[in-house]
């Protein structure tokens, strides 16, 4: 009887633990995050916050849904299928101008990693224009960095070719220039035998943040505490990732089996080298920070380039209300 009693007590303890775990999970606020591409080092802070239990510490159950070339993140956000997405400021300005009820609440990257990648004999952005080289860019580029290249460097529509999301055309033709993240495509090109000339657009004055966190006005009004906790946890995730990326990297490779350790290491090194996450204002004001001055600079460029109405209030695009109250520093 004593032995049976011990077994019953043990079984009851196991059942209690399962019930307790289920209850704890049910008490977490669910958040669906949509990324801007397949899982990669550039998403490391989010995956780290999940892998290390940082989201759970802040009472959140965050599911990460990957983006890709055929995924319309803004549409998924507005339709309610995503609670937060990774976005781009210039596209966000356009969305608000068109009446979409969205708002930007933070910026994981202080500098945009978008670059133009050319063969090593090309030494400047001016040379790309002078030689009228074909420039392969995505559809999204037409509402982000292409207008800036046209305004600042005189690029023209006849130079533009559709981006194939592959470095194969670049490797096959020395005249080809293509877009690419400084953290990603140069790695593939080097693997293909070409060390490219890399023109990181932010180092030439391209003004926006990138990998911004965007949500709907409805969520900002109805679930502000959830957003506040999400921002805090995510920024802590980034600080943790840049110190010890192993936990997040395991989840990244789980979601994207084609991602290699070598590619991830290249991405992290580039992020650190160019201060994408921790540079600029984030160095002192904390990871994820945004400022009115920085948004004003973007507004001035877009307005001057005829990309938006001069009457538009740029403050309708973003809010600083959900940034961590205490800066999260590396």
CSV table of N, CA and C in Angstrom, one decimal, residues 56-181:
chain,number,residue,atom,x,y,z
A,56,UNK,N,9.1,35.2,-22.2
A,56,UNK,CA,8.3,34.6,-21.2
A,56,UNK,C,8.4,35.4,-19.9
A,57,UNK,N,9.7,35.9,-19.6
A,57,UNK,CA,9.9,36.6,-18.4
A,57,UNK,C,9.0,37.9,-18.3
A,58,UNK,N,8.7,38.4,-19.5
A,58,UNK,CA,7.9,39.6,-19.6
A,58,UNK,C,6.4,39.3,-19.9
A,59,UNK,N,6.1,38.0,-19.6
A,59,UNK,CA,4.7,37.6,-19.8
A,59,UNK,C,4.2,37.5,-21.2
A,60,UNK,N,5.1,37.1,-22.1
A,60,UNK,CA,4.7,37.1,-23.5
A,60,UNK,C,4.9,35.7,-24.1
A,61,UNK,N,4.0,35.3,-25.0
A,61,UNK,CA,4.2,34.0,-25.8
A,61,UNK,C,4.3,34.5,-27.2
A,62,UNK,N,5.5,34.7,-27.7
A,62,UNK,CA,5.7,35.2,-29.0
A,62,UNK,C,6.0,34.1,-30.1
A,63,UNK,N,5.2,34.1,-31.1
A,63,UNK,CA,5.5,33.2,-32.2
A,63,UNK,C,6.1,34.0,-33.4
A,64,UNK,N,7.1,33.5,-34.0
A,64,UNK,CA,7.9,34.2,-35.0
A,64,UNK,C,7.5,33.6,-36.4
A,65,UNK,N,6.9,34.3,-37.3
A,65,UNK,CA,6.5,33.9,-38.6
A,65,UNK,C,7.4,34.5,-39.6
A,66,UNK,N,8.1,33.6,-40.4
A,66,UNK,CA,9.1,34.1,-41.4
A,66,UNK,C,8.4,34.8,-42.5
A,67,UNK,N,9.1,35.9,-43.0
A,67,UNK,CA,8.7,36.5,-44.3
A,67,UNK,C,9.4,35.9,-45.4
A,68,UNK,N,9.4,36.6,-46.6
A,68,UNK,CA,10.0,36.1,-47.8
A,68,UNK,C,9.6,36.9,-49.0
A,69,UNK,N,10.1,36.6,-50.2
A,69,UNK,CA,9.8,37.5,-51.3
A,69,UNK,C,8.3,37.5,-51.7
A,70,UNK,N,7.5,36.5,-51.3
A,70,UNK,CA,6.1,36.5,-51.7
A,70,UNK,C,5.2,36.8,-50.6
A,71,UNK,N,5.8,37.3,-49.4
A,71,UNK,CA,5.0,37.6,-48.2
A,71,UNK,C,4.7,39.1,-48.1
A,72,UNK,N,3.5,39.5,-48.1
A,72,UNK,CA,3.1,40.9,-47.9
A,72,UNK,C,2.9,41.2,-46.5
A,73,UNK,N,3.9,41.6,-45.8
A,73,UNK,CA,3.9,41.7,-44.3
A,73,UNK,C,2.8,42.8,-43.9
A,74,UNK,N,2.8,43.9,-44.6
A,74,UNK,CA,1.9,45.0,-44.3
A,74,UNK,C,0.5,44.5,-44.4
A,75,UNK,N,0.2,43.8,-45.4
A,75,UNK,CA,-1.2,43.2,-45.6
A,75,UNK,C,-1.6,42.3,-44.4
A,76,UNK,N,-0.6,41.5,-44.0
A,76,UNK,CA,-0.9,40.6,-42.9
A,76,UNK,C,-1.1,41.3,-41.6
A,77,UNK,N,-0.3,42.4,-41.4
A,77,UNK,CA,-0.5,43.2,-40.2
A,77,UNK,C,-1.9,43.9,-40.2
A,78,UNK,N,-2.2,44.5,-41.2
A,78,UNK,CA,-3.5,45.3,-41.3
A,78,UNK,C,-4.7,44.3,-41.2
A,79,UNK,N,-4.5,43.1,-41.7
A,79,UNK,CA,-5.6,42.1,-41.6
A,79,UNK,C,-5.8,41.4,-40.3
A,80,UNK,N,-4.8,41.7,-39.4
A,80,UNK,CA,-4.8,41.1,-38.1
A,80,UNK,C,-4.1,39.8,-37.9
A,81,UNK,N,-3.5,39.3,-39.0
A,81,UNK,CA,-2.8,38.0,-38.9
A,81,UNK,C,-1.4,38.1,-38.3
A,82,UNK,N,-0.9,39.3,-38.2
A,82,UNK,CA,0.3,39.6,-37.5
A,82,UNK,C,0.0,40.7,-36.5
A,83,UNK,N,0.7,40.7,-35.3
A,83,UNK,CA,0.5,41.8,-34.3
A,83,UNK,C,1.6,42.8,-34.5
A,84,UNK,N,2.8,42.4,-34.9
A,84,UNK,CA,3.9,43.2,-35.1
A,84,UNK,C,4.7,42.7,-36.3
A,85,UNK,N,5.2,43.6,-37.1
A,85,UNK,CA,6.0,43.2,-38.3
A,85,UNK,C,7.3,44.0,-38.3
A,86,UNK,N,8.3,43.4,-39.0
A,86,UNK,CA,9.6,44.2,-39.2
A,86,UNK,C,9.3,45.0,-40.5
A,87,UNK,N,9.6,46.3,-40.4
A,87,UNK,CA,9.2,47.1,-41.6
A,87,UNK,C,10.4,48.0,-42.0
A,88,UNK,N,10.1,48.9,-42.9
A,88,UNK,CA,11.0,49.9,-43.4
A,88,UNK,C,10.4,51.3,-43.4
A,89,UNK,N,11.1,52.3,-42.8
A,89,UNK,CA,10.4,53.6,-42.6
A,89,UNK,C,9.8,54.2,-43.8
A,90,UNK,N,10.5,54.2,-44.9
A,90,UNK,CA,10.0,54.9,-46.1
A,90,UNK,C,8.7,54.2,-46.6
A,91,UNK,N,8.6,52.9,-46.5
A,91,UNK,CA,7.4,52.2,-46.9
A,91,UNK,C,6.3,52.5,-45.8
A,92,UNK,N,6.7,52.7,-44.6
A,92,UNK,CA,5.7,53.0,-43.5
A,92,UNK,C,5.1,54.3,-43.7
A,93,UNK,N,6.0,55.3,-44.1
A,93,UNK,CA,5.5,56.6,-44.4
A,93,UNK,C,4.4,56.6,-45.5
A,94,UNK,N,4.7,55.8,-46.5
A,94,UNK,CA,3.8,55.7,-47.6
A,94,UNK,C,2.5,55.0,-47.2
A,95,UNK,N,2.6,54.0,-46.3
A,95,UNK,CA,1.4,53.3,-45.8
A,95,UNK,C,0.5,54.3,-45.1
A,96,UNK,N,1.1,55.1,-44.2
A,96,UNK,CA,0.3,56.0,-43.4
A,96,UNK,C,-0.3,57.1,-44.3
A,97,UNK,N,0.5,57.5,-45.3
A,97,UNK,CA,0.0,58.5,-46.2
A,97,UNK,C,-1.2,58.0,-47.0
A,98,UNK,N,-1.3,56.7,-47.2
A,98,UNK,CA,-2.4,56.0,-48.0
A,98,UNK,C,-3.5,55.7,-47.0
A,99,UNK,N,-3.4,56.0,-45.8
A,99,UNK,CA,-4.5,55.8,-44.8
A,99,UNK,C,-4.5,54.5,-44.1
A,100,UNK,N,-3.4,53.7,-44.1
A,100,UNK,CA,-3.4,52.5,-43.4
A,100,UNK,C,-3.1,52.8,-41.9
A,101,UNK,N,-3.9,52.2,-41.0
A,101,UNK,CA,-3.8,52.5,-39.5
A,101,UNK,C,-2.6,51.8,-38.9
A,102,UNK,N,-1.4,52.1,-39.3
A,102,UNK,CA,-0.2,51.5,-38.7
A,102,UNK,C,0.7,52.5,-38.1
A,103,UNK,N,1.6,52.0,-37.2
A,103,UNK,CA,2.5,53.0,-36.5
A,103,UNK,C,3.8,52.2,-36.1
A,104,UNK,N,4.9,52.9,-36.2
A,104,UNK,CA,6.2,52.4,-35.9
A,104,UNK,C,6.5,52.6,-34.5
A,105,UNK,N,7.0,51.6,-33.8
A,105,UNK,CA,7.2,51.7,-32.3
A,105,UNK,C,8.7,51.6,-31.9
A,106,UNK,N,9.6,51.2,-32.8
A,106,UNK,CA,11.0,51.0,-32.5
A,106,UNK,C,11.8,50.7,-33.7
A,107,UNK,N,13.1,50.7,-33.5
A,107,UNK,CA,14.0,50.4,-34.7
A,107,UNK,C,15.2,49.6,-34.2
A,108,UNK,N,15.2,48.3,-34.6
A,108,UNK,CA,16.2,47.4,-34.2
A,108,UNK,C,17.6,47.8,-34.8
A,109,UNK,N,17.5,48.3,-36.1
A,109,UNK,CA,18.8,48.7,-36.7
A,109,UNK,C,18.8,50.2,-36.9
A,110,UNK,N,19.9,50.8,-36.4
A,110,UNK,CA,20.1,52.3,-36.4
A,110,UNK,C,20.5,52.7,-37.8
A,111,UNK,N,21.1,51.8,-38.6
A,111,UNK,CA,21.5,52.0,-39.9
A,111,UNK,C,21.0,51.0,-40.8
A,112,UNK,N,20.6,51.4,-42.0
A,112,UNK,CA,20.0,50.4,-43.0
A,112,UNK,C,21.2,49.6,-43.6
A,113,UNK,N,21.1,48.2,-43.5
A,113,UNK,CA,22.1,47.4,-44.1
A,113,UNK,C,22.1,47.2,-45.6
A,114,UNK,N,21.1,47.9,-46.3
A,114,UNK,CA,21.0,47.8,-47.7
A,114,UNK,C,22.3,48.4,-48.3
A,115,UNK,N,22.8,47.7,-49.3
A,115,UNK,CA,24.0,48.2,-50.0
A,115,UNK,C,23.8,47.9,-51.5
A,116,UNK,N,24.6,48.6,-52.3
A,116,UNK,CA,24.8,48.3,-53.7
A,116,UNK,C,26.1,47.5,-53.8
A,117,UNK,N,26.1,46.4,-54.5
A,117,UNK,CA,27.2,45.5,-54.6
A,117,UNK,C,27.6,45.5,-56.0
A,118,UNK,N,28.9,45.8,-56.3
A,118,UNK,CA,29.4,45.8,-57.6
A,118,UNK,C,30.7,45.0,-57.7
A,119,UNK,N,31.1,44.7,-58.9
A,119,UNK,CA,32.4,44.0,-59.1
A,119,UNK,C,33.6,44.9,-58.6
A,120,UNK,N,34.7,44.3,-58.2
A,120,UNK,CA,35.7,45.0,-57.6
A,120,UNK,C,36.4,46.2,-58.4
A,121,UNK,N,36.2,46.2,-59.7
A,121,UNK,CA,36.7,47.3,-60.5
A,121,UNK,C,35.9,48.5,-60.4
A,122,UNK,N,34.7,48.4,-59.8
A,122,UNK,CA,33.8,49.6,-59.7
A,122,UNK,C,34.1,50.2,-58.3
A,123,UNK,N,34.5,51.5,-58.3
A,123,UNK,CA,35.0,52.1,-57.1
A,123,UNK,C,34.1,53.1,-56.4
A,124,UNK,N,32.9,53.5,-57.0
A,124,UNK,CA,32.1,54.5,-56.4
A,124,UNK,C,30.6,54.4,-57.0
A,125,UNK,N,29.7,55.0,-56.3
A,125,UNK,CA,28.3,55.1,-56.7
A,125,UNK,C,28.2,55.9,-58.0
A,126,UNK,N,29.1,56.9,-58.0
A,126,UNK,CA,29.1,57.8,-59.2
A,126,UNK,C,29.5,57.0,-60.5
A,127,UNK,N,30.4,56.1,-60.3
A,127,UNK,CA,30.9,55.3,-61.5
A,127,UNK,C,29.8,54.4,-62.0
A,128,UNK,N,28.9,53.9,-61.1
A,128,UNK,CA,27.8,53.1,-61.5
A,128,UNK,C,26.9,53.9,-62.4
A,129,UNK,N,26.6,55.1,-62.0
A,129,UNK,CA,25.8,56.0,-62.8
A,129,UNK,C,26.4,56.4,-64.1
A,130,UNK,N,27.7,56.8,-64.0
A,130,UNK,CA,28.4,57.2,-65.2
A,130,UNK,C,28.4,56.2,-66.3
A,131,UNK,N,28.6,54.9,-65.9
A,131,UNK,CA,28.7,53.8,-66.8
A,131,UNK,C,27.3,53.2,-67.2
A,132,UNK,N,26.3,53.8,-66.5
A,132,UNK,CA,24.9,53.3,-66.7
A,132,UNK,C,24.7,51.8,-66.6
A,133,UNK,N,25.3,51.3,-65.5
A,133,UNK,CA,25.3,49.8,-65.3
A,133,UNK,C,23.9,49.3,-64.9
A,134,UNK,N,23.6,48.1,-65.2
A,134,UNK,CA,22.3,47.6,-64.8
A,134,UNK,C,22.3,47.3,-63.3
A,135,UNK,N,21.3,47.8,-62.6
A,135,UNK,CA,21.2,47.7,-61.2
A,135,UNK,C,20.0,46.8,-60.8
A,136,UNK,N,20.2,45.7,-60.3
A,136,UNK,CA,19.1,44.7,-59.9
A,136,UNK,C,18.6,45.0,-58.5
A,137,UNK,N,17.3,45.4,-58.5
A,137,UNK,CA,16.7,45.8,-57.2
A,137,UNK,C,15.3,45.2,-57.1
A,138,UNK,N,14.8,45.0,-55.9
A,138,UNK,CA,13.5,44.4,-55.6
A,138,UNK,C,12.4,45.5,-55.8
A,139,UNK,N,11.1,45.0,-55.9
A,139,UNK,CA,10.0,45.9,-56.0
A,139,UNK,C,10.0,46.9,-54.8
A,140,UNK,N,10.3,46.4,-53.6
A,140,UNK,CA,10.3,47.2,-52.4
A,140,UNK,C,11.3,48.4,-52.5
A,141,UNK,N,12.3,48.2,-53.3
A,141,UNK,CA,13.3,49.2,-53.4
A,141,UNK,C,12.8,50.5,-54.0
A,142,UNK,N,11.7,50.4,-54.7
A,142,UNK,CA,11.1,51.6,-55.4
A,142,UNK,C,10.4,52.5,-54.4
A,143,UNK,N,10.2,52.0,-53.2
A,143,UNK,CA,9.6,52.9,-52.2
A,143,UNK,C,10.6,53.0,-51.0
A,144,UNK,N,11.8,52.7,-51.2
A,144,UNK,CA,12.8,52.9,-50.2
A,144,UNK,C,14.1,53.6,-50.7
A,145,UNK,N,15.1,52.8,-51.1
A,145,UNK,CA,16.4,53.4,-51.4
A,145,UNK,C,16.5,53.9,-52.9
A,146,UNK,N,15.7,53.3,-53.8
A,146,UNK,CA,15.9,53.8,-55.2
A,146,UNK,C,15.5,55.3,-55.4
A,147,UNK,N,14.4,55.8,-54.8
A,147,UNK,CA,14.2,57.2,-54.9
A,147,UNK,C,15.3,58.1,-54.3
A,148,UNK,N,16.0,57.6,-53.3
A,148,UNK,CA,17.1,58.3,-52.7
A,148,UNK,C,18.3,58.3,-53.7
A,149,UNK,N,18.6,57.1,-54.3
A,149,UNK,CA,19.7,57.0,-55.3
A,149,UNK,C,19.4,57.9,-56.5
A,150,UNK,N,18.1,58.0,-56.9
A,150,UNK,CA,17.8,58.9,-58.0
A,150,UNK,C,18.0,60.4,-57.6
A,151,UNK,N,17.6,60.7,-56.4
A,151,UNK,CA,17.7,62.1,-56.0
A,151,UNK,C,19.1,62.5,-55.7
A,152,UNK,N,19.9,61.6,-55.1
A,152,UNK,CA,21.2,62.0,-54.7
A,152,UNK,C,22.3,61.7,-55.7
A,153,UNK,N,22.1,60.7,-56.6
A,153,UNK,CA,23.2,60.2,-57.5
A,153,UNK,C,22.7,60.2,-58.9
A,154,UNK,N,21.5,60.6,-59.2
A,154,UNK,CA,21.0,60.6,-60.6
A,154,UNK,C,20.7,59.3,-61.2
A,155,UNK,N,20.5,58.2,-60.4
A,155,UNK,CA,20.2,57.0,-61.0
A,155,UNK,C,18.8,57.1,-61.8
A,156,UNK,N,18.7,56.3,-62.9
A,156,UNK,CA,17.5,56.5,-63.7
A,156,UNK,C,16.8,55.1,-63.8
A,157,UNK,N,15.5,55.2,-64.3
A,157,UNK,CA,14.7,54.0,-64.4
A,157,UNK,C,15.3,53.0,-65.4
A,158,UNK,N,15.9,53.5,-66.4
A,158,UNK,CA,16.5,52.6,-67.4
A,158,UNK,C,17.6,51.7,-66.9
A,159,UNK,N,18.2,52.1,-65.8
A,159,UNK,CA,19.2,51.3,-65.2
A,159,UNK,C,18.7,50.1,-64.4
A,160,UNK,N,17.4,50.2,-64.0
A,160,UNK,CA,16.8,49.3,-63.0
A,160,UNK,C,16.4,48.0,-63.7
A,161,UNK,N,16.8,46.9,-63.1
A,161,UNK,CA,16.4,45.5,-63.5
A,161,UNK,C,15.8,44.8,-62.3
A,162,UNK,N,14.8,43.9,-62.6
A,162,UNK,CA,14.2,43.2,-61.5
A,162,UNK,C,15.2,42.2,-60.7
A,163,UNK,N,15.2,42.3,-59.5
A,163,UNK,CA,16.1,41.5,-58.6
A,163,UNK,C,15.5,40.1,-58.6
A,164,UNK,N,16.4,39.1,-58.7
A,164,UNK,CA,16.0,37.7,-58.8
A,164,UNK,C,16.2,37.0,-57.4
A,165,UNK,N,16.6,37.7,-56.4
A,165,UNK,CA,16.9,37.1,-55.1
A,165,UNK,C,18.0,36.1,-55.2
A,166,UNK,N,19.0,36.3,-56.0
A,166,UNK,CA,20.1,35.4,-56.2
A,166,UNK,C,21.3,36.2,-56.7
A,167,UNK,N,22.5,35.7,-56.3
A,167,UNK,CA,23.7,36.4,-56.8
A,167,UNK,C,24.2,35.8,-58.1
A,168,UNK,N,23.5,34.8,-58.7
A,168,UNK,CA,23.9,34.2,-59.9
A,168,UNK,C,24.1,35.2,-61.1
A,169,UNK,N,23.1,36.1,-61.3
A,169,UNK,CA,23.4,37.1,-62.4
A,169,UNK,C,24.6,37.9,-62.2
A,170,UNK,N,24.9,38.3,-60.9
A,170,UNK,CA,26.0,39.1,-60.6
A,170,UNK,C,27.3,38.3,-60.9
A,171,UNK,N,27.4,37.1,-60.5
A,171,UNK,CA,28.6,36.3,-60.7
A,171,UNK,C,28.8,36.0,-62.2
A,172,UNK,N,27.7,36.0,-63.0
A,172,UNK,CA,27.9,35.7,-64.4
A,172,UNK,C,28.2,36.9,-65.3
A,173,UNK,N,28.1,38.1,-64.7
A,173,UNK,CA,28.2,39.3,-65.6
A,173,UNK,C,28.9,40.4,-64.8
A,174,UNK,N,30.1,40.8,-65.2
A,174,UNK,CA,30.9,41.8,-64.4
A,174,UNK,C,30.3,43.2,-64.5
A,175,UNK,N,29.3,43.4,-65.3
A,175,UNK,CA,28.7,44.7,-65.4
A,175,UNK,C,27.5,44.9,-64.4
A,176,UNK,N,27.1,43.8,-63.9
A,176,UNK,CA,25.9,43.8,-63.0
A,176,UNK,C,26.2,44.4,-61.6
A,177,UNK,N,25.3,45.2,-61.2
A,177,UNK,CA,25.3,45.8,-59.8
A,177,UNK,C,23.9,45.3,-59.2
A,178,UNK,N,24.0,44.9,-57.9
A,178,UNK,CA,22.7,44.5,-57.3
A,178,UNK,C,22.6,44.9,-55.9
A,179,UNK,N,21.4,45.0,-55.4
A,179,UNK,CA,21.2,45.3,-54.0
A,179,UNK,C,21.6,44.1,-53.2
A,180,UNK,N,21.8,44.4,-51.9
A,180,UNK,CA,22.1,43.3,-51.0
A,180,UNK,C,22.3,43.8,-49.6
A,181,UNK,N,22.0,43.0,-48.6
A,181,UNK,CA,22.4,43.4,-47.2
A,181,UNK,C,23.9,43.2,-47.0
